[in-house]
Coordinates of C-alpha atoms in Angstrom, one line a residue:
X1 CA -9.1 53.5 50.1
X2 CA -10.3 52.7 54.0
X3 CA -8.1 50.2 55.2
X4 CA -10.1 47.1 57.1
X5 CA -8.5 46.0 60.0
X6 CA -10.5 43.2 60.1
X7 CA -10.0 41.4 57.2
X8 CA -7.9 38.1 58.0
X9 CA -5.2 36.1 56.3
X10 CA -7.3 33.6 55.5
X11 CA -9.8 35.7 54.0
X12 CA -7.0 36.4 51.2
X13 CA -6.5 32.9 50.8
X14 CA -10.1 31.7 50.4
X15 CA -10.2 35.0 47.8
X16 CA -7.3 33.4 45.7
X17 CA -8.9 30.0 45.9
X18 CA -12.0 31.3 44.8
X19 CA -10.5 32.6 41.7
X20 CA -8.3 29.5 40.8
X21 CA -11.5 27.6 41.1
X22 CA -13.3 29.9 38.8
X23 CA -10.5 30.4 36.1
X24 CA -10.1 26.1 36.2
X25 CA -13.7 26.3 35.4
X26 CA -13.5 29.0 32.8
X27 CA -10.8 26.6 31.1
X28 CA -12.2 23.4 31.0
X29 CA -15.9 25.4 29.5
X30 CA -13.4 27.0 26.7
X31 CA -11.8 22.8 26.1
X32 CA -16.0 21.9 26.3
X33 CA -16.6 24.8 23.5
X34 CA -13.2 24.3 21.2
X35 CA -14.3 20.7 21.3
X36 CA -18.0 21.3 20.1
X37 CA -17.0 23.4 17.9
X38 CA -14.6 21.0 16.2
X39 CA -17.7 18.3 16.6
X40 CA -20.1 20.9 14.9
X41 CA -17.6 21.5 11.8
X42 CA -16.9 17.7 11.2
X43 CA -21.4 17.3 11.6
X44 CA -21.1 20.0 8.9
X45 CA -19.1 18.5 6.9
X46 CA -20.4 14.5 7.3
X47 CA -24.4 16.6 6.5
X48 CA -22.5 18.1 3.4
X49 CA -21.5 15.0 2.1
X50 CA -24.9 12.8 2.6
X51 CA -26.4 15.8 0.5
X52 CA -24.4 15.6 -2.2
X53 CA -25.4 11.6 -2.0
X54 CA -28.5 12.3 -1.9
X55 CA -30.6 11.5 -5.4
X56 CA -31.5 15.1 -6.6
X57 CA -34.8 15.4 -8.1
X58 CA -34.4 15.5 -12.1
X59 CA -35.9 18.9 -12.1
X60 CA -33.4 20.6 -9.9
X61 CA -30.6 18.2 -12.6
X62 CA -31.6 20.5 -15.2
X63 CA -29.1 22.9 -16.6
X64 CA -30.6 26.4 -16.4
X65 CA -31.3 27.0 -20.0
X66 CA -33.4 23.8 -20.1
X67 CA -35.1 24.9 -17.0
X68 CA -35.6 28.3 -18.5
X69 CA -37.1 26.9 -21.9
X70 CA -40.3 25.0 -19.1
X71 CA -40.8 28.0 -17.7
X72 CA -41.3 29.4 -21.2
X73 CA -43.4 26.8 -22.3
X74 CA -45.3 26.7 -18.8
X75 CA -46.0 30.2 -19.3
X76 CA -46.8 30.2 -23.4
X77 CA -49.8 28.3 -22.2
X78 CA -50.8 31.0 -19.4
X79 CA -54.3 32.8 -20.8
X80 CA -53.1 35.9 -22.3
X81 CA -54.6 38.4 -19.1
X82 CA -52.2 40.5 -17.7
X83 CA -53.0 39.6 -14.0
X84 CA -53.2 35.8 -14.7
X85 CA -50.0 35.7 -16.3
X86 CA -48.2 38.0 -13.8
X87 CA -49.3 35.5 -10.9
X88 CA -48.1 32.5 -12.8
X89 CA -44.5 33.9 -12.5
X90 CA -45.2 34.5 -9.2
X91 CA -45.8 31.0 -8.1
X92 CA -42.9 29.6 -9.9
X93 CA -40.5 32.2 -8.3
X94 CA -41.9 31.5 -4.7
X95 CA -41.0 27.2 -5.3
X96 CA -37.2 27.7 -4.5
X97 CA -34.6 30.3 -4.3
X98 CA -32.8 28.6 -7.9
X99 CA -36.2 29.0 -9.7
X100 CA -36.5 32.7 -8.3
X101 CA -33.2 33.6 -9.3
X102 CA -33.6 32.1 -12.9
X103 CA -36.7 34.4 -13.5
X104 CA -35.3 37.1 -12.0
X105 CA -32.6 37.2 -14.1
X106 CA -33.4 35.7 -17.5
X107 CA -34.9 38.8 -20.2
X108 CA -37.0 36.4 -21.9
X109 CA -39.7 35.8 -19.4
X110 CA -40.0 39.6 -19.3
X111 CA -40.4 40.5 -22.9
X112 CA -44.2 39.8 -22.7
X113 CA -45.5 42.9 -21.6
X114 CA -49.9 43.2 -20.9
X115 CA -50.4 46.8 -19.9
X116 CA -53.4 47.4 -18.5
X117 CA -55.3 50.8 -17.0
X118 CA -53.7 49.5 -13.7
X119 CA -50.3 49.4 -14.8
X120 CA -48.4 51.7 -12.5
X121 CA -45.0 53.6 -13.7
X122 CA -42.9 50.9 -10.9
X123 CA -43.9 47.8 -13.0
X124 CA -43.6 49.1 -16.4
X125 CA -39.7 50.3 -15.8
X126 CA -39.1 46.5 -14.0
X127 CA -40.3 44.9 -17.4
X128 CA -38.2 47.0 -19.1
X129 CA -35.2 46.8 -17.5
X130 CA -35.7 43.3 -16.6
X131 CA -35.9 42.4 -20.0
X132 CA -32.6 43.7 -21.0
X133 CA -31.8 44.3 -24.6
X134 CA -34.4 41.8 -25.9
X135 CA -37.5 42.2 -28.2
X136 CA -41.1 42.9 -26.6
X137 CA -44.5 41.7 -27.3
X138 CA -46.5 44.9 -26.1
X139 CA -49.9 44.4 -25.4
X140 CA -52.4 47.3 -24.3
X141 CA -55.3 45.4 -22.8
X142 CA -58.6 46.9 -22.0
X143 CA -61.5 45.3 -21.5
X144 CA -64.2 47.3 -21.9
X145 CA -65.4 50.7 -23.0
X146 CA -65.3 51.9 -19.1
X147 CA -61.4 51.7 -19.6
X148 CA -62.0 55.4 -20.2
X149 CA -58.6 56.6 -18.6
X150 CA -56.3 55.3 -20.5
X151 CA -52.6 54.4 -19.7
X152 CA -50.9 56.4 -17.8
X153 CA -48.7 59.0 -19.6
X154 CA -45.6 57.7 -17.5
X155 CA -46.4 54.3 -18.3
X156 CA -46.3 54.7 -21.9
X157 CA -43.6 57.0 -21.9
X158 CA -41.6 54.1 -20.2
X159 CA -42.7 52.1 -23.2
X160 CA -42.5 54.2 -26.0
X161 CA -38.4 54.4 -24.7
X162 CA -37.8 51.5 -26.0
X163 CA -40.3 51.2 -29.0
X164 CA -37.1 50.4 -31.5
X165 CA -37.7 47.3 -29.6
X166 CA -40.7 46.0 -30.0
X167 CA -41.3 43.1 -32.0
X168 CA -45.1 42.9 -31.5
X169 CA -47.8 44.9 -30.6
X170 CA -51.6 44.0 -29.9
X171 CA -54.2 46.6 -29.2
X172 CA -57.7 45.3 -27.6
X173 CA -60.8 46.7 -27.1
X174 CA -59.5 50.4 -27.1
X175 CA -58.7 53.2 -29.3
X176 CA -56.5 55.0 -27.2
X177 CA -53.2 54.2 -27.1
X178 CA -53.3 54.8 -31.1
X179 CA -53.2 58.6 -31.0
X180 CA -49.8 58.4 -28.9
X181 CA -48.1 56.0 -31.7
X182 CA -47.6 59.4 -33.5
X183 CA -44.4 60.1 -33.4
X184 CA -43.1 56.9 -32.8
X185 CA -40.9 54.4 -35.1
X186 CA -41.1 50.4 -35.0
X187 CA -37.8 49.2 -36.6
X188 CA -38.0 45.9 -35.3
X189 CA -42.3 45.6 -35.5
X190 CA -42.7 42.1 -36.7
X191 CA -46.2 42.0 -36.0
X192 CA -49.5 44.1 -35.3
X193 CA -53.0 43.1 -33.9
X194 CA -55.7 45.4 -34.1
X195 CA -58.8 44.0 -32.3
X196 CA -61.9 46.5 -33.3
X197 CA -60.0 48.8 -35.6
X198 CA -61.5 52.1 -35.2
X199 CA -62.0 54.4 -38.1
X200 CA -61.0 53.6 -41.5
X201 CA -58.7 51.1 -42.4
X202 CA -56.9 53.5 -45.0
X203 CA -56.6 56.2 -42.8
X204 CA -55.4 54.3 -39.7
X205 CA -52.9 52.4 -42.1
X206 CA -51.1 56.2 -43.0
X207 CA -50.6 56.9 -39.6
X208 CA -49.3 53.5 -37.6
X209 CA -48.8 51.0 -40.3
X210 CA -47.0 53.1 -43.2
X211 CA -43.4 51.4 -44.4
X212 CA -41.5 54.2 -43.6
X213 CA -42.2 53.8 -39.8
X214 CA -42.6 49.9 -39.5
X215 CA -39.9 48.6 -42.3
X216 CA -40.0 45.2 -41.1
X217 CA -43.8 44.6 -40.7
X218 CA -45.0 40.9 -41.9
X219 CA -47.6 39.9 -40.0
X220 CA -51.4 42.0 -39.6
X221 CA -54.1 41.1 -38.0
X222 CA -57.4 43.7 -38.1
X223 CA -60.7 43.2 -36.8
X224 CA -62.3 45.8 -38.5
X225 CA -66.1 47.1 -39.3
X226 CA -67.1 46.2 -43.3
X227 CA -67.0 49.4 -44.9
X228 CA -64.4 50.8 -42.9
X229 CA -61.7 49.3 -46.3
X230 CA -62.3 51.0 -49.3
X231 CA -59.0 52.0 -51.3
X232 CA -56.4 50.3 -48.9
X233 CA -53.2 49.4 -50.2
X234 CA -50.9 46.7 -48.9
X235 CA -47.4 47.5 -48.7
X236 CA -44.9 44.8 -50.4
X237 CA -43.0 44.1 -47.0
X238 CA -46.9 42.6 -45.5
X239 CA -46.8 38.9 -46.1
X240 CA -49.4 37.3 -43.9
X241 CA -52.8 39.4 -43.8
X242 CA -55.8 38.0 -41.4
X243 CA -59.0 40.3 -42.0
X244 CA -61.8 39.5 -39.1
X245 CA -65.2 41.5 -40.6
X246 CA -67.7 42.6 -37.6
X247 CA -70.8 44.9 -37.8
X248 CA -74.8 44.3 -38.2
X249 CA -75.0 40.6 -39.5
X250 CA -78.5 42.4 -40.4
X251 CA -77.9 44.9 -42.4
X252 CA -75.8 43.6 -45.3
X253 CA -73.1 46.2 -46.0
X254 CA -71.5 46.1 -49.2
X255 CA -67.3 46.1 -48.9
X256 CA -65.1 46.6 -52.1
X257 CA -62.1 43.8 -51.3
X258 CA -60.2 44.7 -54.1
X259 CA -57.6 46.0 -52.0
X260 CA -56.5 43.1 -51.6
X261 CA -54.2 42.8 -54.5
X262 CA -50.6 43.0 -52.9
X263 CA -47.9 40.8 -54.4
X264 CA -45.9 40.3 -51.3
X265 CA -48.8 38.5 -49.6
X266 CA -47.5 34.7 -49.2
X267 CA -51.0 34.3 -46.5
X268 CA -54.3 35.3 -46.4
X269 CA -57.0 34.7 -43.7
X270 CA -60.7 36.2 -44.4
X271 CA -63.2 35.8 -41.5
X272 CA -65.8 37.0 -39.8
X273 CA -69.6 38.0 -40.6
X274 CA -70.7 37.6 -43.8
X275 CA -70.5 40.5 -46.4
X276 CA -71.5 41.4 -49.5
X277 CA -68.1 42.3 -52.3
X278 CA -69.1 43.0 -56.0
X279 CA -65.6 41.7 -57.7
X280 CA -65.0 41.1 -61.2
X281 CA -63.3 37.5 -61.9
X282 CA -59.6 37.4 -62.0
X283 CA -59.4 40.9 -60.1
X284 CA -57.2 40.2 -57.1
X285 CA -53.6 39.1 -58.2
X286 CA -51.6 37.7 -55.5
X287 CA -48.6 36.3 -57.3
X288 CA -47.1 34.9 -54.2
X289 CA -50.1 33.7 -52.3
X290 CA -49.3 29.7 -50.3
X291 CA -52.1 30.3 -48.1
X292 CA -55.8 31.1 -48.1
X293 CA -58.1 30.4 -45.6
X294 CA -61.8 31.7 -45.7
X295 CA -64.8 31.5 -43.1
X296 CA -67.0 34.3 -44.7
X297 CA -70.5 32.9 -45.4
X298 CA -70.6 34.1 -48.9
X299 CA -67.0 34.0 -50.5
X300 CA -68.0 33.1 -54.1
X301 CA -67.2 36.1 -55.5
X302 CA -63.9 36.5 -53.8
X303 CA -62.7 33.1 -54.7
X304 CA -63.7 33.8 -58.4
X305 CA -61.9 37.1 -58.4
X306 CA -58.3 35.4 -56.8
X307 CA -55.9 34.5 -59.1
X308 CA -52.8 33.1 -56.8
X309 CA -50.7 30.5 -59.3
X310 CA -48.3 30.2 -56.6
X311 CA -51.4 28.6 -53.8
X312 CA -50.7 25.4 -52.1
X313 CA -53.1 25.6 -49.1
X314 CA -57.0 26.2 -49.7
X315 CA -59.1 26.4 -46.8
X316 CA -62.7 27.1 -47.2
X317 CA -64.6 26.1 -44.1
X318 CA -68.0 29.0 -43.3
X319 CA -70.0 27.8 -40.7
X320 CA -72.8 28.1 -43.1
X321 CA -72.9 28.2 -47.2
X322 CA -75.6 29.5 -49.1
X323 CA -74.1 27.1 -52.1
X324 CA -73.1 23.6 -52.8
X325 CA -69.6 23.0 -53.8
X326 CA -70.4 22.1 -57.0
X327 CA -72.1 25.8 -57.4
X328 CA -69.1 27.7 -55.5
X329 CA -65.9 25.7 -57.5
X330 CA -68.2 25.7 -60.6
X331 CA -66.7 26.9 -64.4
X332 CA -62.9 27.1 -62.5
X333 CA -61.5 24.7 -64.8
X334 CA -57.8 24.5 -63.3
X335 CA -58.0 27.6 -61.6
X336 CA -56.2 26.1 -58.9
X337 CA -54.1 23.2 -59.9
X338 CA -51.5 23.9 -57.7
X339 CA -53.1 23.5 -54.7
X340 CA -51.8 20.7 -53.1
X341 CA -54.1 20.8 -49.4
X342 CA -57.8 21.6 -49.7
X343 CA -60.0 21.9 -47.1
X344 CA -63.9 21.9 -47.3
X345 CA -66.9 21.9 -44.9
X346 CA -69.7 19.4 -44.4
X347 CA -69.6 15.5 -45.2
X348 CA -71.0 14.9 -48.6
X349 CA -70.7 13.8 -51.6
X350 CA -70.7 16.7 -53.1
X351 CA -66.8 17.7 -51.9
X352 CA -65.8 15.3 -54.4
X353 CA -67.8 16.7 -57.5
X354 CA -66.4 17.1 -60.7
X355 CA -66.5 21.1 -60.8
X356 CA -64.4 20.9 -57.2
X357 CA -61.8 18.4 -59.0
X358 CA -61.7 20.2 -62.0
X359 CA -60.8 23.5 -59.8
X360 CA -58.4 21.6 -57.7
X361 CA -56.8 19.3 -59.8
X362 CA -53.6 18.5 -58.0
X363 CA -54.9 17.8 -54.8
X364 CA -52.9 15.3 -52.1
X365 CA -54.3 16.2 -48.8
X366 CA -58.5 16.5 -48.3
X367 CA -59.6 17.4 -45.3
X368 CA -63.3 17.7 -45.0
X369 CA -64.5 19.9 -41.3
X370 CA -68.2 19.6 -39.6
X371 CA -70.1 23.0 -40.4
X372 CA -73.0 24.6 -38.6
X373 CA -75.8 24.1 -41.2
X374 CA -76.1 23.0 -45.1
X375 CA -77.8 25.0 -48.1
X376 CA -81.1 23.1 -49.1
X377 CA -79.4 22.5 -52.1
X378 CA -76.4 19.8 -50.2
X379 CA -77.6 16.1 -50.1
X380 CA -76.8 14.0 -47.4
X381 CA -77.4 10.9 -49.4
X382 CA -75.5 12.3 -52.8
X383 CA -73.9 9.4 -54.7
X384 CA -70.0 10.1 -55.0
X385 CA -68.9 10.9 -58.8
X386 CA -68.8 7.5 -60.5
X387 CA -65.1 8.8 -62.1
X388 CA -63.0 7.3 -59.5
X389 CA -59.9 8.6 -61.5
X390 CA -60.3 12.3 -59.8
X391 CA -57.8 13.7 -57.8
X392 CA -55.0 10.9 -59.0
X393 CA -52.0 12.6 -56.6
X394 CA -54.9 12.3 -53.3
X395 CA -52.7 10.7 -50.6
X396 CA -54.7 11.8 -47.7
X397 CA -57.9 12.1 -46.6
X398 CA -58.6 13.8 -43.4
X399 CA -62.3 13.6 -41.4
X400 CA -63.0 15.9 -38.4
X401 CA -65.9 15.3 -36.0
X402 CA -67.6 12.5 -37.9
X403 CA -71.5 12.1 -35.9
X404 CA -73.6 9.5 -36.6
X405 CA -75.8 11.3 -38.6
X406 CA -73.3 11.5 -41.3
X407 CA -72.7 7.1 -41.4
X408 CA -74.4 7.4 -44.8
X409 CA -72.0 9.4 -45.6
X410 CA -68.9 7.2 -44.7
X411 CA -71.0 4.1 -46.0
X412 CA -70.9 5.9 -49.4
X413 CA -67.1 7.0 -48.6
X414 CA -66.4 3.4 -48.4
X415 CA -68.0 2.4 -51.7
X416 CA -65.7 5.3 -53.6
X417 CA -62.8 3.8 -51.9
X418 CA -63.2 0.6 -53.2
X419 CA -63.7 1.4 -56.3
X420 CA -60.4 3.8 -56.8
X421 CA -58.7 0.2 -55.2
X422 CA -60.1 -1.9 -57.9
X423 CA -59.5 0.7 -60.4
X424 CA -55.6 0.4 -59.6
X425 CA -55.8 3.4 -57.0
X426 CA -53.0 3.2 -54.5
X427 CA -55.1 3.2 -51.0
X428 CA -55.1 6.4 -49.3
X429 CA -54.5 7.5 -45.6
X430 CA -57.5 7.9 -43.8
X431 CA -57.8 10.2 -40.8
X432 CA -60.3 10.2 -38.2
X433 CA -60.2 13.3 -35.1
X434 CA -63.5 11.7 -33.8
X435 CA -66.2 10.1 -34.3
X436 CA -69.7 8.7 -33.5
X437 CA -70.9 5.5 -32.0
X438 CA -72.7 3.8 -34.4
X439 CA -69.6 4.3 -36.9
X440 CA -67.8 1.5 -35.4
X441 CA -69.4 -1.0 -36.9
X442 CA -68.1 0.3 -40.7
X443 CA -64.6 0.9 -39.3
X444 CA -63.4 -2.9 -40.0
X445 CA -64.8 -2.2 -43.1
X446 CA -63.6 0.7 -43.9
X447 CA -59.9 -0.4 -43.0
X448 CA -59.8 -3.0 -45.5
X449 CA -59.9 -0.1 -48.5
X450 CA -57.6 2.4 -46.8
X451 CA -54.9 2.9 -44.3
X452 CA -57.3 3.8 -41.3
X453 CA -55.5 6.2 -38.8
X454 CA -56.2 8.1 -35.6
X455 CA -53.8 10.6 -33.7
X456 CA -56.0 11.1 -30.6
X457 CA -58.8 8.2 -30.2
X458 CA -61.4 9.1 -27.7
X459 CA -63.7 6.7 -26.1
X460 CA -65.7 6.7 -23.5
X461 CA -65.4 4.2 -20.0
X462 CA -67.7 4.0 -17.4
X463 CA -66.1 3.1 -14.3
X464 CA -69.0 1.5 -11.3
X465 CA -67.9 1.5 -7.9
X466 CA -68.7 -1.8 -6.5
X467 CA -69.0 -2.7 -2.5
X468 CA -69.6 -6.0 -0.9
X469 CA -69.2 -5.7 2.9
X470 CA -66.2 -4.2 3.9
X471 CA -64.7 -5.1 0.4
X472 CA -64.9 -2.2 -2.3
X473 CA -63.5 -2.4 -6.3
X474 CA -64.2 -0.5 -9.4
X475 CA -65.3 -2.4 -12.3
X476 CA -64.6 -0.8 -15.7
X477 CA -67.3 -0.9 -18.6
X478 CA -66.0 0.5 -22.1
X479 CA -68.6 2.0 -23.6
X480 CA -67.1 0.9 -27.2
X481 CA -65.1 -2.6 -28.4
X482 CA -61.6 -1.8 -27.6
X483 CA -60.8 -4.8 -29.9
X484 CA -62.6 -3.3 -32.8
X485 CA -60.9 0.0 -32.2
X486 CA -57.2 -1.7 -32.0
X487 CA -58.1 -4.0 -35.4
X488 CA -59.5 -1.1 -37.6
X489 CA -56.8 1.5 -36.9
X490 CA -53.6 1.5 -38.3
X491 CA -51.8 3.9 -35.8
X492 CA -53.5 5.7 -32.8
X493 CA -52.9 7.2 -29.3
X494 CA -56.1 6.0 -27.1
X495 CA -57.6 8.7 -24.6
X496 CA -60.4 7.5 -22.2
X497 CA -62.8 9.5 -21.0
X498 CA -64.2 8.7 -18.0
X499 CA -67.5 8.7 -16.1
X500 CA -67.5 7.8 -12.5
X501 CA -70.5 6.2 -11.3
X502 CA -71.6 4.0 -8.2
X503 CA -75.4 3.4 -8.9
X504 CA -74.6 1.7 -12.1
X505 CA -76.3 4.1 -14.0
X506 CA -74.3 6.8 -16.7
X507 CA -74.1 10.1 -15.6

């Protein structure tokens, strides 16, 4: 090192001064931090405790597995489309890191699984490793005949993995993913859907539906082409069977139901178009049958040919009939008598004829349904059966979507009911879902003969918008008497319905 002559003594002292001065400073800054620091832990702590005072919004009080069951319900009401239902989860997961976490980690909300063409080999292993160890509802989704390519093999290999798990499975719109069921087995398959069936019902039954590879199958639902069902059998494990016809309404094909004889069936559910079946009376047995519910056009020939001694629920509700009731339930003396719940389209008279009492004996619930259009034989303006003693067990009586057309109807209703009271008839229960207008004014009447009931009263309020200057204030109008409504019904849950309006006029 070069030596500087000229460097001083006091230029060693201001040097040392310097650097006193500096490490003072460097002191009193590390005092300044220690002492924020210790300010910034007790700020933690005080903005700890005014959160835990804080009132915590009652969602966010919920215990997880009560938070977990809204998502459920939340998403139970999703539409059933694979993309609408995958966004829903998306949004709750994106509201706050708790909800996030609970969907990321709870199997149930990933047991629903709607493959589509679009489904990509990523996604399908998420679901199923999301889901755990649960049961899935598998749905292959397609929704129309363009869908032409299928699911991808590495898709449904992922699926097929864990088919001992699948609790459900629905098929829409596409024939495809039927030939790689094959080789598979269903030990847990609760339920199948079907919707267009292709091919033949008795063939397509050997290969996915057989007992040996679906032991625990209840529940079937097929939408399949009349024709398509000729020499099926039903397995005894099958108790609930829904059959939805479809073809040329046209061109009436003739279908041979008599496959449906099974005696494990505890349900059956018959819709669709109309078709034409050639069965013998007394030629189905269904020794177990509850439930049977029929929409076919033309079912007199089926209901003459079921013999069910076990039926409680009836339901027999076309949107058209080509017969009366009295026709359809006529010469089955007792066929029925266990039937406890009956249900019948069209307001008329003729629901309470003596052939239907005679075939339905027992009955304590009547529920009688609007239908699209009446035979030429029905008669609006039928008297009721002057035997008031029929159906002596009838508790209820239940009346959906009563218009004004039908108020002779109800005037006629009314009559009957007085006369099973003055008879020595207890009163029944009288349910209304809706009705018309000009009805109110036989309401009051009608309440004093029955127990008059409503679960969902709808009426409609217009609501005018009023200004005066710089003053403005909605005015309410009820289209109906509120009083009336209050007076005449035993027990109801009031709905408005509301039209907005600020000429004064209804829109």
């Amino acid at each position: 090192m070069k030596l500087d002559s000229s460097l001083t003594m006091d230029d060693l002292t201001q040097a040392r001064a310097a650097l006193v001065a500096l490490e003072k400073r460097e002191q009193e800054l590390l005092n300044e931090l220690s002492s924020i620091r210790g300010a910034a832990r007790l700020q933690r702590s005080r903005l700890e405790e005014l959160i835990a005072r804080m009132p915590v919004a009652p969602v966010n009080r919920l215990p997880t597995e009560l938070l977990l069951r809204v998502f459920e319900f939340y998403l139970e009401a999703v539409p059933d489309t694979c993309d609408t239902y995958c966004h829903s989860k998306r949004d709750l997961a994106s509201v706050s890191r708790r909800w996030r976490d609970v969907i990321l980690h709870s199997p149930s909300l990933w047991t629903m699984i709607m493959v589509t063409p679009r489904w990509n080999e990523a996604r399908a292993e998420t679901y199923v490793t999301r889901s755990s160890q649960s049961l899935l509802d598998i749905y292959f989704m397609y929704g129309t005949d363009t869908d032409d390519d299928g699911i991808p093999t590495a898709v449904f290999n992922t699926l097929a993995s864990c088919a001992h798990r699948w609790r459900s499975l629905t098929i829409t719109n596409f024939h495809g993913p039927l030939e790689k069921l094959n080789h598979l087995s269903f030990p847990s398959l609760k339920q199948l859907t079907i919707v267009d069936f292709p091919g033949s019902l008795t063939e397509q039954w050997e290969l996915y539906l057989h007992p040996e590879r679906s032991p625990c199958l209840e529940h079937v639902h097929l939408h399949v082409e009349t024709g398509t069902v000729q020499n099926f059998h039903i397995p005894f494990g099958i108790s609930a069977l829904s059959l939805e016809f479809y073809g040329n309404e046209l061109m009436r094909q003739q279908s041979n139901l008599s496959f449906l004889s099974g005696w494990g069936l505890t349900s059956l559910n018959v819709s669709g178009i109309s078709i034409d079946c050639d069965l013998p009376p007394n030629s189905i047995q269904l020794p177990l049958l509850k439930k049977f519910v029929c929409t076919l056009g033309n079912a007199e020939a089926l209901i003459r040919a079921l013999v069910a001694p076990s039926l409680k629920h009836f339901q027999y509700s076309p949107p058209y009939q080509r017969h009366s009731p009295s026709a359809t339930f006529s010469n089955l003396n007792s066929k029925f008598d266990n039937v406890d719940y009956l249900c019948l389209s069209q307001f008329t008279a003729e629901n309470f004829s003596e052939a239907v009492y005679l075939a339905f004996p027992n009955v304590c619930h009547l529920a009688l349904v609007q239908a699209s259009s009446l035979p030429e034989s029905y008669s609006r303006t039928a008297e009721f059966p002057s035997a008031v003693f029929h159906w002596k067990n009838l508790k209820r009586l239940t009346i959906e979507k009563l218009e004004d057309f039908d108020l002779e109807f109800l005037n006629r209703l009314i009559t009957w009911l007085q006369q099973r009271v003055v008879a020595g008839q207890s009163k029944l229960q009288v349910e209304f879902s809706s009705f018309g207008r000009g009805s109110l004014s036989l309401l009051q009447r009608l309440s004093e003969v029955c127990y008059l009931e409503r679960s969902d009263v709808r009426h409609r309020v217009d609501m005018l918008v009023c200004r005066s200057g710089s003053q403005t204030w909605v005015e309410v109008h009820p289209r109906c008497d509120i009083d009336a409504l209050n007076n005449a019904f035993a027990t109801f849950r009031r709905t408005a319905v509301t039209n907005f309006c600020e000429c004064g006029m209804d829109k």
